[in-house]
Short mmCIF file of C-alpha atoms (C1' of nucleotides) in Angstrom, two decimals:
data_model
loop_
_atom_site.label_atom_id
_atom_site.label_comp_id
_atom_site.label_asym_id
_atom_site.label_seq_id
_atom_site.Cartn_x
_atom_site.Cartn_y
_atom_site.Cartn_z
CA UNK A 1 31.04 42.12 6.48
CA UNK A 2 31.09 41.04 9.96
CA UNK A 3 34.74 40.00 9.43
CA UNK A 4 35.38 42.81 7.60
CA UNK A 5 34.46 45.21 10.48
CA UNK A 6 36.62 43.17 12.62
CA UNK A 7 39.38 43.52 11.01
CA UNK A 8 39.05 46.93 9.81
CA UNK A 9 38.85 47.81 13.42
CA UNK A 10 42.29 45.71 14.46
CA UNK A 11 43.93 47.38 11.42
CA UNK A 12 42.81 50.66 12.63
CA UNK A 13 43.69 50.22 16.12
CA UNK A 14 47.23 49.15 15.17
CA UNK A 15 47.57 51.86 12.63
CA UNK A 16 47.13 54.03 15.25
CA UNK A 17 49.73 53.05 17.51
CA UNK A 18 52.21 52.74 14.99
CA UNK A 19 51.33 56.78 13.81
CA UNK A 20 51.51 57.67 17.24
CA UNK A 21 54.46 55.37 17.97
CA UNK A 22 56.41 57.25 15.42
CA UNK A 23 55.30 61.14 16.38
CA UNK A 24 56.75 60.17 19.70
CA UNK A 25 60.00 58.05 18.48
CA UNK A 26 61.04 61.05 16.05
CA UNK A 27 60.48 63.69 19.54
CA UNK A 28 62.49 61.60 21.48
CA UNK A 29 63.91 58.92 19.83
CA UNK A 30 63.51 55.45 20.59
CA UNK A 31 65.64 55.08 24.13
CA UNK A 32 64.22 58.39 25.50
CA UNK A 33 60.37 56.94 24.24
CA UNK A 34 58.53 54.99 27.01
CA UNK A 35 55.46 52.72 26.42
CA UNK A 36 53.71 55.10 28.90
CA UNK A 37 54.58 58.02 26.91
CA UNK A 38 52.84 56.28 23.65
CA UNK A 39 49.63 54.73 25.61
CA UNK A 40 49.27 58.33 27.44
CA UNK A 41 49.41 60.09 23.59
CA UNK A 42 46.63 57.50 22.40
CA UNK A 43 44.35 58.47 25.40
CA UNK A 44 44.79 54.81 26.55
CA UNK A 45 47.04 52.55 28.66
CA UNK A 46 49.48 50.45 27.89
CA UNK A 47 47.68 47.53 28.11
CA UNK A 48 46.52 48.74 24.78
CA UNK A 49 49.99 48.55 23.16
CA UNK A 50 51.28 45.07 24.74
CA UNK A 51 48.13 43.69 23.90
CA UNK A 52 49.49 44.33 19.89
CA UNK A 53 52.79 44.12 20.06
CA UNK A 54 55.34 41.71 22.24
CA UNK A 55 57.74 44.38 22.48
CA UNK A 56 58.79 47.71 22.97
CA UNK A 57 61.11 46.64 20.17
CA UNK A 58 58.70 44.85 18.16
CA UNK A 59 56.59 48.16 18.09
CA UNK A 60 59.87 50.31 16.76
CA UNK A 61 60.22 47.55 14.26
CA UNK A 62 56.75 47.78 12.72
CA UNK A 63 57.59 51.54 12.70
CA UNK A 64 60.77 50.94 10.43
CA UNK A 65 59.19 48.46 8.39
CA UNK A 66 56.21 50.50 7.93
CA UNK A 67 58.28 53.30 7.20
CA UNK A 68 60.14 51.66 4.35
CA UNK A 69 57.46 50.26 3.31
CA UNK A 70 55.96 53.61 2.23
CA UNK A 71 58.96 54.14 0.18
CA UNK A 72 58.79 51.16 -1.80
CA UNK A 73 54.83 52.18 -2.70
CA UNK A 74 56.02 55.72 -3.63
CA UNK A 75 58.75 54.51 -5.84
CA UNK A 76 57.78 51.30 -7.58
CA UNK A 77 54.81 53.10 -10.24
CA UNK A 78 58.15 55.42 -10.89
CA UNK A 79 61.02 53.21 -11.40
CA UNK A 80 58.64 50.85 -13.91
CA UNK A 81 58.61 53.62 -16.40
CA UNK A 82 60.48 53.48 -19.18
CA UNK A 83 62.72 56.58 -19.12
CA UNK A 84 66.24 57.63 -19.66
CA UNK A 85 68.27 57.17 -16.63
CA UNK A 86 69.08 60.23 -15.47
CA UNK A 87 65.19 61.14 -15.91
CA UNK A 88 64.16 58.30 -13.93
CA UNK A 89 66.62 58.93 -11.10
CA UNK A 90 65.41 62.51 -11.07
CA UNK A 91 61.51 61.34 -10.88
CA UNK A 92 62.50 58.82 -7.98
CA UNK A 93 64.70 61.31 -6.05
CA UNK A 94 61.65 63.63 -6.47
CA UNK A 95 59.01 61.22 -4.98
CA UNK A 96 62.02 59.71 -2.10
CA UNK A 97 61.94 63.75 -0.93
CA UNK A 98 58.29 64.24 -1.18
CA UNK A 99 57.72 61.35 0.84
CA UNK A 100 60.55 62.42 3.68
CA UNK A 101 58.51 65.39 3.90
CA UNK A 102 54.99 63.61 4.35
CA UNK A 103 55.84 60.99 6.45
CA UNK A 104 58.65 62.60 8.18
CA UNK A 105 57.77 60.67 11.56
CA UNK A 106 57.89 57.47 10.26
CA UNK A 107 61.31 58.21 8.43
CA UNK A 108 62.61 59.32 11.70
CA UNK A 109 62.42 56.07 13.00
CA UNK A 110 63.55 54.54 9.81
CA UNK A 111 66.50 56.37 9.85
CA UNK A 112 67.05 55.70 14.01
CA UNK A 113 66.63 52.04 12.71
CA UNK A 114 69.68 52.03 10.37
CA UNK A 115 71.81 54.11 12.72
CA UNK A 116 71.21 51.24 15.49
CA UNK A 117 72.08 48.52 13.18
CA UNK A 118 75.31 50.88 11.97
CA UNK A 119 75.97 51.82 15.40
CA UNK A 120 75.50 47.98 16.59
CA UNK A 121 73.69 49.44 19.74
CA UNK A 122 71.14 46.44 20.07
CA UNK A 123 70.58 43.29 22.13
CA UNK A 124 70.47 40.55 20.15
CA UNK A 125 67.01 40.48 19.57
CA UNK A 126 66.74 43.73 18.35
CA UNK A 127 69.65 42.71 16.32
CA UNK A 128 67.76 40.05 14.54
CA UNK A 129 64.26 41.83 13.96
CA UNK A 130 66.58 44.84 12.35
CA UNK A 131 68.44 41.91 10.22
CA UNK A 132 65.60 41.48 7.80
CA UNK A 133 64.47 45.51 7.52
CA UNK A 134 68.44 46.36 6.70
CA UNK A 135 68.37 44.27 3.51
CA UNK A 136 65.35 45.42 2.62
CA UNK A 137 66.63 49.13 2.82
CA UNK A 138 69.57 47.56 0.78
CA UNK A 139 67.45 46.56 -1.78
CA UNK A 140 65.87 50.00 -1.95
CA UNK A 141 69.12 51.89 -2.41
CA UNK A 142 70.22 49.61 -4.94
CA UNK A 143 67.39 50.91 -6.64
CA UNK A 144 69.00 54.02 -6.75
CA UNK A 145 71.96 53.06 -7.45
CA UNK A 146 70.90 51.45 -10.35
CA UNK A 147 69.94 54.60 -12.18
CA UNK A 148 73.02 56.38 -10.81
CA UNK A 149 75.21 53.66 -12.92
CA UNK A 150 73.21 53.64 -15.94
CA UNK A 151 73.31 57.62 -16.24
CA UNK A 152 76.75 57.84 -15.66
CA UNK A 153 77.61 55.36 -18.92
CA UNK A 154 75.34 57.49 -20.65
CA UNK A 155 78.01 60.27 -19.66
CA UNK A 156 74.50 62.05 -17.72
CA UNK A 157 76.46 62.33 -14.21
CA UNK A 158 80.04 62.46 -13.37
CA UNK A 159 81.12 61.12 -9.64
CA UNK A 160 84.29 59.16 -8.45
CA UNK A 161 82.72 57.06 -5.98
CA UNK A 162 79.05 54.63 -6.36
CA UNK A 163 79.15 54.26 -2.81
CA UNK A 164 80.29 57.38 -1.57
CA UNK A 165 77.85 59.21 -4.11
CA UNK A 166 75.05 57.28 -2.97
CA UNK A 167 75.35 57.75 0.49
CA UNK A 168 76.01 62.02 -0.35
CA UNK A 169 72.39 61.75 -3.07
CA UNK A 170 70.65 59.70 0.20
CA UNK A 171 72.03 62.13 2.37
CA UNK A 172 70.35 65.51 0.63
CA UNK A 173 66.77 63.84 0.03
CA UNK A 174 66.80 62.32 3.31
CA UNK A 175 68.09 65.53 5.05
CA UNK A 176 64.11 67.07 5.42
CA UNK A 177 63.49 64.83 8.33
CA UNK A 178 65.93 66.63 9.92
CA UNK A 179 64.81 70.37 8.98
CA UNK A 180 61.79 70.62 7.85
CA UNK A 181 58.60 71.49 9.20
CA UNK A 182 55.40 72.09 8.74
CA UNK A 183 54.88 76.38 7.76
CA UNK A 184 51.21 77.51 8.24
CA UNK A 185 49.82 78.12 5.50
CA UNK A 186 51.79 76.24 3.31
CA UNK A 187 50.48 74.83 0.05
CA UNK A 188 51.27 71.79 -2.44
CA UNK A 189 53.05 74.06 -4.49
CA UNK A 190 54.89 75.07 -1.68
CA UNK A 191 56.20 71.75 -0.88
CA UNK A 192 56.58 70.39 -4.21
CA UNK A 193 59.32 73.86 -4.64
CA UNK A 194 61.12 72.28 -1.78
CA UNK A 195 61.05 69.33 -3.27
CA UNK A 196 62.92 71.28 -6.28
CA UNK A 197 65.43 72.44 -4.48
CA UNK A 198 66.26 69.24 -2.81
CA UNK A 199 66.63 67.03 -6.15
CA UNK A 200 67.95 69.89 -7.92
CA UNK A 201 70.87 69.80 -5.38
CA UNK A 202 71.33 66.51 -5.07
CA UNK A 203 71.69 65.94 -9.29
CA UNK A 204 73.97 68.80 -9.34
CA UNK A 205 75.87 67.39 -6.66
CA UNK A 206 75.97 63.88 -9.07
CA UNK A 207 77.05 65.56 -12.15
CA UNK A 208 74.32 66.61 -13.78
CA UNK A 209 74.78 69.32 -16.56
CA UNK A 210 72.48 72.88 -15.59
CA UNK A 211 70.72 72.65 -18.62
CA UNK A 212 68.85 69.14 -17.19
CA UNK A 213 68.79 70.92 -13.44
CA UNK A 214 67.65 74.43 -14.80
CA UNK B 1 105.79 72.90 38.14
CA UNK B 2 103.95 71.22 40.08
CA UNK B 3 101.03 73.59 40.02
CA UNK B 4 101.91 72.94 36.58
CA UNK B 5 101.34 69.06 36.57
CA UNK B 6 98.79 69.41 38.76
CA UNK B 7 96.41 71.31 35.93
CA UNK B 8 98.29 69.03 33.61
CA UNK B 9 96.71 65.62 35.82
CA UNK B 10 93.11 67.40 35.66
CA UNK B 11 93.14 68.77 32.16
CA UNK B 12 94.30 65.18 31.24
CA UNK B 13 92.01 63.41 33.07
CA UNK B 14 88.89 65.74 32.39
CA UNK B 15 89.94 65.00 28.35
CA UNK B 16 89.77 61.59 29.30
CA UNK B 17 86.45 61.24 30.44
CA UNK B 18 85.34 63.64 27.43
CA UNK B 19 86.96 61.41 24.84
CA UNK B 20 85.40 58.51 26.20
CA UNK B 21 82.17 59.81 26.86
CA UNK B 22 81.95 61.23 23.68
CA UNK B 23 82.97 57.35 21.76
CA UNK B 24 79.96 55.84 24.30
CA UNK B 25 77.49 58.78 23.08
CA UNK B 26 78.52 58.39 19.22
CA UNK B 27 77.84 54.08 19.77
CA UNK B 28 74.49 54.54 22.02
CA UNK B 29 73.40 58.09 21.57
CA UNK B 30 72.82 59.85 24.43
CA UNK B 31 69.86 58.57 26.06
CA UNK B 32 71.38 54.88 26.14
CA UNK B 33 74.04 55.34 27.70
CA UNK B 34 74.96 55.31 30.87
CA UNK B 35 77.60 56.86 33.30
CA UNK B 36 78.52 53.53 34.15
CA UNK B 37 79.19 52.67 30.75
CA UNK B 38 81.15 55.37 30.46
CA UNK B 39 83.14 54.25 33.81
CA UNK B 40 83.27 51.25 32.63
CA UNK B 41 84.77 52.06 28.98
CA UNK B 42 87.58 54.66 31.71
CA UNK B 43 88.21 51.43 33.68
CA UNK B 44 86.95 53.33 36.12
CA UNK B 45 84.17 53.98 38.64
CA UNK B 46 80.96 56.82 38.58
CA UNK B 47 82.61 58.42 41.02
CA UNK B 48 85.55 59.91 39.17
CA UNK B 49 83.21 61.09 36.56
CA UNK B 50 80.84 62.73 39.11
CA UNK B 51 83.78 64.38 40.68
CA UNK B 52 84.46 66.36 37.28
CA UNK B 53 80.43 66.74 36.01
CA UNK B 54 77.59 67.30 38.12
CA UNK B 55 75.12 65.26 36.09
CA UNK B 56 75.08 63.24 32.79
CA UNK B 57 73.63 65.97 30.99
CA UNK B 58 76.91 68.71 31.88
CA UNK B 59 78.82 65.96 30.79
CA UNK B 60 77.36 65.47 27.76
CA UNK B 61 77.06 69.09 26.80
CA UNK B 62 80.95 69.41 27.68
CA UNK B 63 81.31 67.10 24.63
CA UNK B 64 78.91 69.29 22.64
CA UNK B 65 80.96 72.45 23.35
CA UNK B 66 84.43 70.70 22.61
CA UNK B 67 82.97 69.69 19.26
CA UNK B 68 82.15 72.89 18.08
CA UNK B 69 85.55 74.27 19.81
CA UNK B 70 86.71 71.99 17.10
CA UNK B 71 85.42 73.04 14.25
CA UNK B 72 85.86 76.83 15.24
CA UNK B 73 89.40 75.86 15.59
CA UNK B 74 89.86 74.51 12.22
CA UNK B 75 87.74 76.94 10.59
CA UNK B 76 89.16 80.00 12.02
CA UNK B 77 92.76 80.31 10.10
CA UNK B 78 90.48 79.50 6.95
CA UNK B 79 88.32 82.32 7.08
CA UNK B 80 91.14 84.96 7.86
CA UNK B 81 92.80 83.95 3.99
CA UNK B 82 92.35 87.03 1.79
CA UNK B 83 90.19 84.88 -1.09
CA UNK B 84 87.37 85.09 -3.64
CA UNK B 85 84.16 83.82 -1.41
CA UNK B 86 83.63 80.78 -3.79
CA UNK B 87 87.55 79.68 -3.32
CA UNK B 88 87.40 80.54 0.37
CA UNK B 89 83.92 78.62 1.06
CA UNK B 90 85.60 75.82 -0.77
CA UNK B 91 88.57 75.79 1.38
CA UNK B 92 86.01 75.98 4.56
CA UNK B 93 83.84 73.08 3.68
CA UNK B 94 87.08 71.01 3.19
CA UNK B 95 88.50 71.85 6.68
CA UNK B 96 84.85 71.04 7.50
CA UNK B 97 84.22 68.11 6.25
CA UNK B 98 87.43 66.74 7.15
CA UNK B 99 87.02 67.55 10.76
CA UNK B 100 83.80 65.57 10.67
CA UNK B 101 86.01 62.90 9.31
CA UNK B 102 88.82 62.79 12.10
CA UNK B 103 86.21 63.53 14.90
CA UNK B 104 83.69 62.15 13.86
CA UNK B 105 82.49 60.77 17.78
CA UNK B 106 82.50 64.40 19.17
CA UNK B 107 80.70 66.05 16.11
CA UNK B 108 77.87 63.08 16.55
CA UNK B 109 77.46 64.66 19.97
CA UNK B 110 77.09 67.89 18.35
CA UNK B 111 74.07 66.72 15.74
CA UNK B 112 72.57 64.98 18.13
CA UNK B 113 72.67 68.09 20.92
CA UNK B 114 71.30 70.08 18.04
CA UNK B 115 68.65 67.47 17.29
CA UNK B 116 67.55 67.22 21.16
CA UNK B 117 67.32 71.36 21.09
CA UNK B 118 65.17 70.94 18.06
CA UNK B 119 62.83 68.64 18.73
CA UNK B 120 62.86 69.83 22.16
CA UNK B 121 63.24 66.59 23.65
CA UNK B 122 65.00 67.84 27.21
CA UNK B 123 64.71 69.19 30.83
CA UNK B 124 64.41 72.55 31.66
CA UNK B 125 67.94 72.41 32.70
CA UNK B 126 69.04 70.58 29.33
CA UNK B 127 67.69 73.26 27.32
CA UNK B 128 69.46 76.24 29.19
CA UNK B 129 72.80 74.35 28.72
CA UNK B 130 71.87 73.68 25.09
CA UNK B 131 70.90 77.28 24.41
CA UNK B 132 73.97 78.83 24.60
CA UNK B 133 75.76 76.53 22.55
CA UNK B 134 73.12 76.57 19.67
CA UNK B 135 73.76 79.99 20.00
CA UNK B 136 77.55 79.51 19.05
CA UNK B 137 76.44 77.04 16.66
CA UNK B 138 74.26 79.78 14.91
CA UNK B 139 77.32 81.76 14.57
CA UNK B 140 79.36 79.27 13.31
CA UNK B 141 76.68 78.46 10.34
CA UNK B 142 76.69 82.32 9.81
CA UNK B 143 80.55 82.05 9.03
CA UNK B 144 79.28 80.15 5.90
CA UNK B 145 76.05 81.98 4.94
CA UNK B 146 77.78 85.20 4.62
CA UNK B 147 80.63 83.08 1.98
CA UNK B 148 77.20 81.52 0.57
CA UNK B 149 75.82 85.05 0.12
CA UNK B 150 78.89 86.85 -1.18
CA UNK B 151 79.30 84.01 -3.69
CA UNK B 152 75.91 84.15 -5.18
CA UNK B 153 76.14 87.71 -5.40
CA UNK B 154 79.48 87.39 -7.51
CA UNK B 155 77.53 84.78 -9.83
CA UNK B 156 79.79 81.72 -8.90
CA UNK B 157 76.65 80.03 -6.95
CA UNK B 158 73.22 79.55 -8.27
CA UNK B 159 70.52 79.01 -5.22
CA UNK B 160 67.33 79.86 -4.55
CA UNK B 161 66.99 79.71 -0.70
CA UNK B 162 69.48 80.70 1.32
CA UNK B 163 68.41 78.85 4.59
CA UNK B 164 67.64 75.55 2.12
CA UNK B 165 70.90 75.59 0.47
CA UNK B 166 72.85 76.14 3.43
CA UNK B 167 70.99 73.21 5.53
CA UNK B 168 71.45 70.75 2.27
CA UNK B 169 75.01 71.96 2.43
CA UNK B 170 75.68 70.92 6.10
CA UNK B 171 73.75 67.74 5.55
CA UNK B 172 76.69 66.60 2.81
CA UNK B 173 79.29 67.80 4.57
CA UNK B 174 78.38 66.71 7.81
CA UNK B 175 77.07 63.25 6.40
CA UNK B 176 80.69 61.48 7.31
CA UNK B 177 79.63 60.87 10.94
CA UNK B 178 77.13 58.95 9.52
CA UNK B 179 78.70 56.52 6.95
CA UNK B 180 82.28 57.46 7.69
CA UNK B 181 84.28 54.36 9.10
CA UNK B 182 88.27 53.70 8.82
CA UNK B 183 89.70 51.43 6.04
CA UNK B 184 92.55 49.32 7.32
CA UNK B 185 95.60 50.87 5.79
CA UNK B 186 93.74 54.18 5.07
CA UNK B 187 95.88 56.88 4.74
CA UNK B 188 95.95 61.05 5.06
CA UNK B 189 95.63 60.90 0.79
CA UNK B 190 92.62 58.56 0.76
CA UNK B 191 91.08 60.57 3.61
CA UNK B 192 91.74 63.92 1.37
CA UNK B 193 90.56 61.95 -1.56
CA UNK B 194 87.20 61.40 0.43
CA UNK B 195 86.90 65.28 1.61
CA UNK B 196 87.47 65.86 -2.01
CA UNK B 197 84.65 64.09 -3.17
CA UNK B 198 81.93 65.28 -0.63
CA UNK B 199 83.20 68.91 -0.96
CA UNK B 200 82.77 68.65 -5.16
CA UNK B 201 79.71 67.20 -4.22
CA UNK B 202 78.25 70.38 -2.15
CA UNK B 203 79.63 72.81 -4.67
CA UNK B 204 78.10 71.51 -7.06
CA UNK B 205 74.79 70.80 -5.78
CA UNK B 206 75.41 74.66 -4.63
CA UNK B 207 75.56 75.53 -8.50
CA UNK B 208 79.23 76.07 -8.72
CA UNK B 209 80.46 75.54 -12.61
CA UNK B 210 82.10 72.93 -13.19
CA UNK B 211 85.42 74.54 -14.31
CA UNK B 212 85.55 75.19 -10.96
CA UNK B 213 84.62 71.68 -9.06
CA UNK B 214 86.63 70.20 -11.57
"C1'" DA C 1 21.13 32.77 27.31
"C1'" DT C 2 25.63 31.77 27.66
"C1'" DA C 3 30.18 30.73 26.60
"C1'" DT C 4 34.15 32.45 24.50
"C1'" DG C 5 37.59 35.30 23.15
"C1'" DA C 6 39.21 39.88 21.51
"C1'" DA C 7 40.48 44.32 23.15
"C1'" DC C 8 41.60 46.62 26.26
"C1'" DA C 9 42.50 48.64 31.67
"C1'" DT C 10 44.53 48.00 36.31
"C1'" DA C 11 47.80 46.66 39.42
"C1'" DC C 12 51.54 44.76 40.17
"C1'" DT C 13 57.06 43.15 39.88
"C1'" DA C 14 61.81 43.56 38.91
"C1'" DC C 15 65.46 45.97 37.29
"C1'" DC C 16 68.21 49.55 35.77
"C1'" DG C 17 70.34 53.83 36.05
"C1'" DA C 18 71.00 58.81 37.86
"C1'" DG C 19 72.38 60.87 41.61
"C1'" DT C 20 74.22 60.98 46.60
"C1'" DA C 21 76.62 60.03 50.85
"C1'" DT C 22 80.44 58.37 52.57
"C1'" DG C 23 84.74 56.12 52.63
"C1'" DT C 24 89.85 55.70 51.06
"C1'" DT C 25 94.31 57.04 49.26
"C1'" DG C 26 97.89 59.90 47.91
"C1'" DT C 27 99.97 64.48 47.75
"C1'" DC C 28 101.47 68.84 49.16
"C1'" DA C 29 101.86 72.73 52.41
"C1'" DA C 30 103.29 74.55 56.70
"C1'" DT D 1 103.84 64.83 61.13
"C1'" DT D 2 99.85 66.27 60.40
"C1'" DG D 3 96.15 68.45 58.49
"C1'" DA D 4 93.75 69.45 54.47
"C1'" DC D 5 92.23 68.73 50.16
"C1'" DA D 6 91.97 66.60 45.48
"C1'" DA D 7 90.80 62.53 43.14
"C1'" DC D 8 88.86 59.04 43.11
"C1'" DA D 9 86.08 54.21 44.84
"C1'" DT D 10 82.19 52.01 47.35
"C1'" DA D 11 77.74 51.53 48.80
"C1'" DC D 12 73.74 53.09 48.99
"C1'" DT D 13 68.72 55.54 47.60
"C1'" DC D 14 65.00 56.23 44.68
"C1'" DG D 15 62.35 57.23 40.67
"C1'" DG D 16 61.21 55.58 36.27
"C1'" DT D 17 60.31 51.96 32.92
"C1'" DA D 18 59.78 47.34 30.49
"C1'" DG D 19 57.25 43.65 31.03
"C1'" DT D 20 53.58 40.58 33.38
"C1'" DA D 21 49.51 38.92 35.67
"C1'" DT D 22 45.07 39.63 36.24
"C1'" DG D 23 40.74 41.86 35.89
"C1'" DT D 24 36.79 43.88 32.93
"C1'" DT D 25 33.82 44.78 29.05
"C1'" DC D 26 31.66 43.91 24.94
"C1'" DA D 27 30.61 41.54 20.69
"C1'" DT D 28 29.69 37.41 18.37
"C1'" DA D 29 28.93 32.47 17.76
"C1'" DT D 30 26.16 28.60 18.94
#
DNA sequence: ATATGAACATACTACCGAGTATGTTGTCAA
DNA sequence: TTGACAACATACTCGGTAGTATGTTCATAT
């Protein structure tokens, strides 16, 4: 129990910086972030944060990877049931929204992740830590893609492209970390008609007939 | 004529530095790079670019304003056709899209002056610069609200919220400064091919029939 | 009780990058 | 030819920031 508490309290401790690492990655990105600007958000120094993480780039990292890490945990309950294709894409496109809404300031930073790597605007060391993060985004988008495949042999979607289409489908669930935020006063129900919106787009976009969209 | 290659020399020049400044922003983003960078990538020295911008931040929203100069360029001739609103929206989101496309390292200056204005991430000074051109750029997404609106109204769209919609519809057509990259041997058809497939893409998601989309 | 180490804070260093001050060169005007 | 100015280059300043080195405190183990 002892151990327990001890850990519980590192775990804690580095949750923390890594929430309020991302709230202040997604404001500013991660150039225009400084260490200061974290340690002054978490009431503390930055002692605090070096004392976790080697890096300023090691604690951007465990942002991504935490970040992507959440989407794998949303998805994987949906993509093991045993669906149709087109429903299952629809279910996982639902969730992937839902979750860009939620954690919006960790999938800032995911996304700022990706564009470095795309962008190749790294040191080498950065390089390398990204490396392992990108296939692992790979692996979720093949996922996706997946689903998209198998529903268009069932003659579910029509699209030219995989790739193309896949980066378009990404494109529309992903876009809320861009636009939304947060109304006052806004309910579940609220955000799960959002979420509507945003998959029903995004199928109609792929193909999908209007009497599976509504 | 030789006032005339005079303005010629600075015009040139001043495009210069834009051009280039605008390929260092769209590899670093703006925060990460540096005038000298931008020297450097001129074969050049700071001082030539501080002798045509007072700071980094004029510079950079001198990018921003010739990006959207762009795309009200390309858009304008569009919008003065005599057509039905769901044939000339089409026709816009083309010319759109394939601006994005064939600028692409201007019109990533554009999101991301948009994104600092959102999330607010500037000076003082930054943000009065910015505020005139988000301004224009509120205009310019007007241009293809009111073809949204007139649409729905005619029955050819099928949307519930307007602002929604029209944000998941810049997000796909925009989306080529973000996975867009040259082919070797790519020509104007392939290119067209592409615009092709992202504007069938918005349409659709947009509710457009599919006798229509194609 | 005390030693030890985790979890920080404090106080530095070193560098980088924006902005400035001051040359230097060529061109044109009178 | 010379003076004036545009269009740069060179050589600085100076503030901010990543990273480090060194305390300090508190809990736990023995």
């Amino acid at each position: 129990m002892a151990a327990n508490a001890g850990e519980m309290t590192i775990d804690t401790s580095h949750m923390d910086i890594l929430s309020v690492a991302a709230d202040c990655f997604e404001k500013s990105g991660f150039a225009a972030t400084s260490i200061d600007d974290v340690a002054r958000k978490l009431g503390a120094t930055k002692g605090r944060i070096y004392h976790h993480f080697p890096s300023k780039t090691d604690l951007f990292v465990a942002v991504v990877r935490r970040g992507m890490a959440m989407c794998y945990e949303v998805i994987e309950p949906v993509r093991q049931l045993d669906l149709p294709p087109l429903q299952k894409l629809s279910r996982m496109a639902a969730a992937h929204a839902k979750l860009m809404i939620e954690t919006k300031h960790f999938q800032r930073s995911v996304w700022e992740g990706v564009e470095m790597h795309r962008r190749a605007a790294m040191t080498p060391d950065q390089r390398e830590a990204l490396e392992e993060l990108l296939k692992t985004r790979e692996g979720y988008s093949a996922l996706f893609r997946r689903e998209l495949t198998a529903a268009r042999d069932n003659g579910d979607l029509d699209f030219e492209n995989l790739s193309v289409t896949n980066q378009l489908m990404f494109m529309a669930l992903n876009s809320p970390i861009f636009w939304y935020s947060p109304r006052p006063g806004e309910t579940e129900t609220d955000i799960n008609r959002l979420v509507g919106q945003i998959v029903q787009f995004a199928l109609r976009g792929l193909g999908a007939s209007k009497e599976f969209t509504g």
